[in-house]
């Protein structure tokens, strides 16, 4: 499928996805330590965000993020 592309061309094609993934993880980690978490503790959510690619930060944003209306 990618036989005609060099390694550098593949990296250039994937760069926007890599940047978005990194930015999402940074946003989630800042949110964990600044605003707190809802279900699990901060260390567990940090590990989920860091080690479960793309799905981890999305799960945190849906289930673990403490909102302004949470006490």
XYZ file of C-alpha atoms in Angstrom:
71
model
C 0.000 0.000 0.000
C 2.787 2.438 0.842
C 5.469 0.852 -1.330
C 5.992 3.964 -3.460
C 6.605 6.288 -0.527
C 9.874 6.960 1.241
C 10.107 6.957 5.017
C 10.283 10.747 5.104
C 7.136 11.087 2.990
C 5.255 8.760 5.326
C 6.405 10.768 8.353
C 5.269 13.994 6.656
C 1.840 12.481 5.990
C 1.467 11.315 9.595
C 2.825 14.485 11.212
C -0.576 16.209 11.697
C -1.942 13.104 13.428
C 1.146 12.867 15.649
C 0.859 16.543 16.610
C -2.865 16.213 17.413
C -2.228 13.093 19.515
C 0.550 14.829 21.457
C -1.554 17.965 21.985
C -4.519 15.934 23.210
C -2.339 14.093 25.722
C -0.789 17.330 26.989
C -4.232 18.936 27.349
C -5.553 15.940 29.295
C -2.554 15.751 31.632
C -2.783 19.482 32.384
C -6.510 19.059 33.028
C -5.879 16.114 35.358
C -3.492 18.013 37.599
C -5.155 21.432 37.378
C -8.861 20.546 37.672
C -8.792 17.105 39.265
C -10.533 13.906 38.248
C -13.917 12.342 38.822
C -13.695 8.535 38.978
C -10.166 7.193 39.466
C -7.142 8.841 41.035
C -4.782 11.171 39.172
C -1.995 8.632 38.697
C -4.285 6.047 37.089
C -5.794 8.619 34.714
C -2.320 9.860 33.800
C -1.248 6.310 32.919
C -4.424 5.750 30.886
C -3.853 8.975 28.938
C -0.171 8.262 28.308
C -0.232 4.564 27.450
C -3.567 3.975 25.713
C -3.185 5.678 22.353
C -5.941 8.124 21.334
C -8.649 6.158 23.167
C -7.158 6.932 26.606
C -7.461 10.727 26.353
C -10.936 10.437 24.829
C -12.091 8.148 27.660
C -10.676 10.615 30.186
C -12.506 13.533 28.562
C -15.795 11.609 28.598
C -15.666 9.830 31.973
C -12.863 11.200 34.126
C -12.789 14.940 33.696
C -14.148 17.009 36.543
C -16.420 19.734 35.207
C -17.189 23.069 36.833
C -20.582 21.791 37.996
C -19.030 18.755 39.765
C -18.330 19.166 43.451
